[in-house]
mmCIF file of C-alpha atoms in Angstrom:
data_model
loop_
_atom_site.group_PDB
_atom_site.id
_atom_site.type_symbol
_atom_site.label_atom_id
_atom_site.label_comp_id
_atom_site.label_asym_id
_atom_site.label_seq_id
_atom_site.Cartn_x
_atom_site.Cartn_y
_atom_site.Cartn_z
ATOM 1 C CA MET D 1 159.567 106.767 9.467
ATOM 2 C CA LEU D 2 158.230 104.763 12.800
ATOM 3 C CA GLN D 3 162.241 105.114 13.192
ATOM 4 C CA SER D 4 162.913 109.296 12.865
ATOM 5 C CA LEU D 5 158.899 109.173 14.995
ATOM 6 C CA SER D 6 160.575 107.074 17.811
ATOM 7 C CA ASP D 7 163.725 108.990 17.980
ATOM 8 C CA ALA D 8 162.155 111.986 18.481
ATOM 9 C CA PHE D 9 160.549 110.887 21.451
ATOM 10 C CA GLU D 10 163.260 109.683 22.944
ATOM 11 C CA ILE D 11 165.226 113.574 21.806
ATOM 12 C CA LEU D 12 161.232 114.792 23.863
ATOM 13 C CA LYS D 13 160.076 112.910 26.474
ATOM 14 C CA ASP D 14 161.665 114.567 29.999
ATOM 15 C CA SER D 15 160.632 118.126 28.128
ATOM 16 C CA TRP D 16 156.993 117.940 28.986
ATOM 17 C CA GLU D 17 156.710 120.977 30.352
ATOM 18 C CA SER D 18 158.098 122.605 27.460
ATOM 19 C CA LYS D 19 157.879 119.956 24.619
ATOM 20 C CA LYS D 20 153.502 118.640 25.244
ATOM 21 C CA GLU D 21 152.586 118.895 22.119
ATOM 22 C CA ALA D 22 155.047 118.020 20.304
ATOM 23 C CA ILE D 23 155.197 115.092 22.546
ATOM 24 C CA ILE D 24 151.475 114.547 21.878
ATOM 25 C CA ASN D 25 151.780 115.291 18.331
ATOM 26 C CA CYS D 26 154.388 112.469 18.381
ATOM 27 C CA ILE D 27 152.298 109.725 20.129
ATOM 28 C CA VAL D 28 149.380 110.200 17.630
ATOM 29 C CA GLU D 29 151.372 109.903 14.833
ATOM 30 C CA THR D 30 153.007 107.317 15.857
ATOM 31 C CA GLU D 31 149.710 104.451 16.154
ATOM 32 C CA ARG D 32 149.530 104.661 12.637
ATOM 33 C CA TYR D 33 152.802 102.503 12.130
ATOM 34 C CA ASP D 34 152.622 101.442 15.546
ATOM 35 C CA GLY D 35 149.586 100.718 17.763
ATOM 36 C CA SER D 36 151.948 99.416 21.050
ATOM 37 C CA LEU D 37 154.718 101.475 21.017
ATOM 38 C CA ALA D 38 151.830 104.579 20.882
ATOM 39 C CA MET D 39 150.319 103.203 24.090
ATOM 40 C CA ASP D 40 153.831 103.078 25.756
ATOM 41 C CA MET D 41 155.005 106.510 24.168
ATOM 42 C CA TRP D 42 151.966 108.135 26.080
ATOM 43 C CA PHE D 43 152.312 105.124 29.477
ATOM 44 C CA TYR D 44 155.845 106.554 29.901
ATOM 45 C CA ILE D 45 154.698 110.608 30.149
ATOM 46 C CA LEU D 46 152.155 109.473 32.854
ATOM 47 C CA GLN D 47 154.582 106.812 35.012
ATOM 48 C CA CYS D 48 158.297 109.565 34.476
ATOM 49 C CA HIS D 49 156.270 113.360 34.942
ATOM 50 C CA ILE D 50 154.049 112.294 38.490
ATOM 51 C CA PRO D 51 154.011 115.687 39.531
ATOM 52 C CA ILE D 52 151.357 116.205 36.520
ATOM 53 C CA ILE D 53 149.443 113.405 37.328
ATOM 54 C CA THR D 54 148.243 115.013 41.145
ATOM 55 C CA GLN D 55 148.090 117.950 39.726
ATOM 56 C CA GLU D 56 144.587 119.463 39.328
ATOM 57 C CA ASP D 57 145.312 120.343 34.789
ATOM 58 C CA ALA D 58 146.882 116.041 35.153
ATOM 59 C CA ASN D 59 143.119 115.350 33.666
ATOM 60 C CA SER D 60 143.724 117.662 30.702
ATOM 61 C CA PHE D 61 147.051 115.439 29.427
ATOM 62 C CA VAL D 62 144.843 111.966 28.502
ATOM 63 C CA ASP D 63 141.566 113.666 27.784
ATOM 64 C CA ASP D 64 143.735 116.253 25.568
ATOM 65 C CA VAL D 65 146.076 112.878 23.795
ATOM 66 C CA LEU D 66 141.809 111.566 23.404
ATOM 67 C CA GLU D 67 141.088 114.629 21.888
ATOM 68 C CA ARG D 68 144.642 114.758 18.868
ATOM 69 C CA PHE D 69 143.160 111.433 18.325
ATOM 70 C CA LEU D 70 139.797 112.209 17.644
ATOM 71 C CA LYS D 71 141.207 115.593 15.307
ATOM 72 C CA LYS D 72 143.249 113.130 13.555
ATOM 73 C CA ASN D 73 141.280 110.303 12.530
ATOM 74 C CA GLU D 74 138.425 111.966 12.524
ATOM 75 C CA GLU D 75 138.626 114.858 9.640
ATOM 76 C CA HIS D 76 135.930 115.848 8.701
ATOM 77 C CA ASP D 77 133.404 117.030 11.357
ATOM 78 C CA TYR D 78 134.978 114.899 14.406
ATOM 79 C CA SER D 79 132.363 116.423 17.078
ATOM 80 C CA SER D 80 129.930 114.774 16.045
ATOM 81 C CA GLY D 81 129.233 111.247 17.856
ATOM 82 C CA GLU D 82 129.652 108.951 15.889
ATOM 83 C CA ASN D 83 132.648 109.936 14.707
ATOM 84 C CA ARG D 84 134.173 110.973 18.533
ATOM 85 C CA CYS D 85 132.918 106.387 19.424
ATOM 86 C CA ARG D 86 134.218 106.160 16.156
ATOM 87 C CA ALA D 87 137.885 107.351 16.467
ATOM 88 C CA ILE D 88 138.508 105.953 20.161
ATOM 89 C CA LEU D 89 136.929 102.995 19.516
ATOM 90 C CA ASN D 90 139.127 101.903 15.989
ATOM 91 C CA HIS D 91 142.691 104.525 16.747
ATOM 92 C CA VAL D 92 142.901 104.081 21.082
ATOM 93 C CA ALA D 93 140.972 101.432 22.310
ATOM 94 C CA PRO D 94 142.499 98.404 20.626
ATOM 95 C CA HIS D 95 145.700 98.943 21.621
ATOM 96 C CA LEU D 96 144.857 100.149 24.850
ATOM 97 C CA ILE D 97 143.139 96.709 25.845
ATOM 98 C CA LYS D 98 146.367 95.229 25.271
ATOM 99 C CA ASN D 99 148.318 97.904 27.302
ATOM 100 C CA GLU D 100 147.231 96.963 31.658
ATOM 101 C CA ASP D 101 150.422 99.026 33.517
ATOM 102 C CA LEU D 102 148.252 102.303 30.940
ATOM 103 C CA ILE D 103 144.680 101.467 31.732
ATOM 104 C CA LYS D 104 146.068 101.623 35.561
ATOM 105 C CA ALA D 105 147.902 104.512 34.899
ATOM 106 C CA ILE D 106 144.891 106.623 33.062
ATOM 107 C CA TYR D 107 141.970 105.866 35.799
ATOM 108 C CA GLY D 108 144.132 104.903 38.671
ATOM 109 C CA ASN D 109 146.417 107.561 39.430
ATOM 110 C CA THR D 110 144.695 110.466 37.161
ATOM 111 C CA TYR D 111 142.762 113.240 38.081
ATOM 112 C CA ASN D 112 140.000 112.548 37.275
ATOM 113 C CA ALA D 113 140.119 109.742 35.482
ATOM 114 C CA GLY D 114 141.149 112.175 32.801
ATOM 115 C CA TYR D 115 138.248 114.093 32.448
ATOM 116 C CA LYS D 116 138.226 117.870 31.299
ATOM 117 C CA CYS D 117 136.669 119.949 34.288
ATOM 118 C CA TYR D 118 135.320 122.560 32.295
ATOM 119 C CA PRO D 119 133.770 124.875 35.477
ATOM 120 C CA ASP D 120 131.128 125.787 34.269
ATOM 121 C CA LEU D 121 130.812 121.677 32.106
ATOM 122 C CA GLN D 122 127.302 120.012 31.840
ATOM 123 C CA TRP D 123 127.618 115.941 32.988
ATOM 124 C CA ASP D 124 124.761 115.153 30.649
ATOM 125 C CA ASP D 125 126.671 116.806 27.083
ATOM 126 C CA ILE D 126 127.918 113.552 27.185
ATOM 127 C CA LEU D 127 129.872 113.933 23.387
ATOM 128 C CA THR D 128 132.245 116.765 25.848
ATOM 129 C CA ILE D 129 133.695 113.680 28.322
ATOM 130 C CA ASN D 130 136.674 112.173 25.491
ATOM 131 C CA SER D 131 137.008 109.277 28.450
ATOM 132 C CA ALA D 132 134.216 107.969 29.162
ATOM 133 C CA VAL D 133 133.704 106.992 25.223
ATOM 134 C CA CYS D 134 136.978 105.408 26.437
ATOM 135 C CA VAL D 135 135.313 103.170 29.083
ATOM 136 C CA ALA D 136 132.755 102.376 26.988
ATOM 137 C CA CYS D 137 134.736 101.569 23.732
ATOM 138 C CA ILE D 138 136.951 99.194 27.117
ATOM 139 C CA LEU D 139 133.744 97.324 27.412
ATOM 140 C CA LEU D 140 132.793 96.911 24.180
ATOM 141 C CA LEU D 141 136.343 95.631 22.845
ATOM 142 C CA GLY D 142 138.083 94.244 26.043
ATOM 143 C CA ASN D 143 137.750 90.964 28.093
ATOM 144 C CA PRO D 144 136.604 89.836 31.701
ATOM 145 C CA HIS D 145 140.180 90.574 33.717
ATOM 146 C CA ILE D 146 140.890 93.494 31.301
ATOM 147 C CA VAL D 147 137.506 95.048 32.496
ATOM 148 C CA GLU D 148 137.758 94.440 35.982
ATOM 149 C CA VAL D 149 141.776 96.250 35.779
ATOM 150 C CA LEU D 150 139.523 99.302 34.781
ATOM 151 C CA ILE D 151 136.667 98.872 36.773
ATOM 152 C CA LYS D 152 139.116 98.485 40.489
ATOM 153 C CA SER D 153 141.395 101.532 38.871
ATOM 154 C CA LEU D 154 138.716 103.726 39.502
ATOM 155 C CA ALA D 155 137.333 102.376 42.265
ATOM 156 C CA GLN D 156 140.881 102.746 43.963
ATOM 157 C CA ASN D 157 142.369 106.645 42.087
ATOM 158 C CA GLU D 158 142.822 108.975 45.418
ATOM 159 C CA PHE D 159 142.457 112.083 42.401
ATOM 160 C CA MET D 160 138.894 111.258 41.996
ATOM 161 C CA PHE D 161 137.715 114.844 43.830
ATOM 162 C CA GLU D 162 135.172 115.885 41.633
ATOM 163 C CA ILE D 163 132.945 113.437 39.748
ATOM 164 C CA PRO D 164 132.779 109.914 41.317
ATOM 165 C CA MET D 165 132.541 107.002 39.953
ATOM 166 C CA GLY D 166 129.777 106.246 39.133
ATOM 167 C CA HIS D 167 129.311 109.751 37.579
ATOM 168 C CA ILE D 168 132.013 107.667 34.595
ATOM 169 C CA LEU D 169 130.440 104.071 34.207
ATOM 170 C CA LEU D 170 126.844 105.867 33.930
ATOM 171 C CA ARG D 171 128.378 108.220 31.488
ATOM 172 C CA ALA D 172 129.930 105.347 29.395
ATOM 173 C CA ASN D 173 126.668 103.007 29.370
ATOM 174 C CA LYS D 174 125.574 106.073 27.266
ATOM 175 C CA HIS D 175 128.244 105.738 25.011
ATOM 176 C CA ILE D 176 128.124 102.321 24.769
ATOM 177 C CA GLU D 177 123.848 102.237 24.049
ATOM 178 C CA TYR D 178 124.755 105.070 21.256
ATOM 179 C CA ILE D 179 128.012 103.003 19.474
ATOM 180 C CA CYS D 180 125.571 99.467 19.877
ATOM 181 C CA ARG D 181 122.223 101.571 18.033
ATOM 182 C CA ASN D 182 125.434 102.400 14.424
ATOM 183 C CA GLU D 183 127.262 100.431 12.356
ATOM 184 C CA ASP D 184 130.575 101.782 11.403
ATOM 185 C CA GLU D 185 131.634 102.241 8.351
ATOM 186 C CA PHE D 186 131.960 98.666 7.229
ATOM 187 C CA GLY D 187 128.533 98.019 8.049
ATOM 188 C CA LYS D 188 130.254 96.999 11.827
ATOM 189 C CA LYS D 189 127.982 96.211 14.909
ATOM 190 C CA TYR D 190 129.054 96.057 17.931
ATOM 191 C CA ALA D 191 127.914 94.580 21.173
ATOM 192 C CA VAL D 192 129.141 93.918 25.059
ATOM 193 C CA SER D 193 129.805 90.882 24.954
ATOM 194 C CA THR D 194 127.973 88.072 28.128
ATOM 195 C CA GLU D 195 131.557 87.611 29.512
ATOM 196 C CA VAL D 196 132.267 90.800 29.484
ATOM 197 C CA LYS D 197 128.870 91.880 30.650
ATOM 198 C CA GLU D 198 128.765 89.041 33.892
ATOM 199 C CA ALA D 199 132.708 90.781 34.275
ATOM 200 C CA LEU D 200 131.718 93.924 34.629
ATOM 201 C CA LEU D 201 128.388 93.430 36.729
ATOM 202 C CA ASN D 202 130.064 92.124 39.702
ATOM 203 C CA SER D 203 133.387 94.745 39.124
ATOM 204 C CA LEU D 204 130.787 97.328 39.974
ATOM 205 C CA GLN D 205 130.584 95.983 43.822
ATOM 206 C CA TYR D 206 133.902 97.790 44.087
ATOM 207 C CA ILE D 207 131.436 101.312 44.009
ATOM 208 C CA LYS D 208 131.370 101.418 47.812
ATOM 209 C CA ASP D 209 128.639 104.271 47.611
ATOM 210 C CA LYS D 210 124.911 101.785 47.054
ATOM 211 C CA GLU D 211 123.078 104.553 45.278
ATOM 212 C CA GLU D 212 125.983 104.842 42.554
ATOM 213 C CA ARG D 213 126.835 100.692 42.229
ATOM 214 C CA ALA D 214 122.309 99.880 42.304
ATOM 215 C CA GLU D 215 122.315 102.755 39.105
ATOM 216 C CA CYS D 216 125.146 101.443 37.402
ATOM 217 C CA THR D 217 123.807 97.834 38.061
ATOM 218 C CA ILE D 218 119.928 98.720 36.249
ATOM 219 C CA ALA D 219 121.469 100.606 33.629
ATOM 220 C CA PHE D 220 124.207 97.971 32.738
ATOM 221 C CA LEU D 221 122.196 94.855 33.110
ATOM 222 C CA SER D 222 119.302 96.959 30.330
ATOM 223 C CA MET D 223 121.783 97.023 27.635
#
């Protein structure tokens, strides 16, 4: 099965514009058998189809991949906050934190760091922000180095036009609060490690806006 998926991706990978749906499905299905390979597929698309990451609709790609992971792995009410967090926590973040290049590509090179920005979207409606869930899960499962890579990538992203970096981190903080208040289906509770929290707070220096930086510092100190 894995070989068939790998072969299919090789055939379709350079036909992004006409085969987008099939490519995303291949990435998500591959994760069931080899998470690292699935992340490599995702990275290939971001790296080799440069025009899609510089266009305004490029944020849809990251969001669409995450949304497909949700639908695939949380068949029962994947729209609920708990299930949305759990799907990314279990099926994306564990592989993503091992792929530094993919983190740089998503958060450093995609438009608005992968946010799908609808004109009438209310930013307080955090349950619709898949990329913020992903940031939260990286903070929960990652290590100090990966956290610094993530924050640096956000700070250096030249395609952040519609939302500030601090807003992303504040949305992620709300997700962390949500995840840490709930146990998963195995009774496991999650928490940000002391080392990761220190690395995060130190990395907030990369936020240029002083008010944003101060607000994020308060939010994460109170985790």
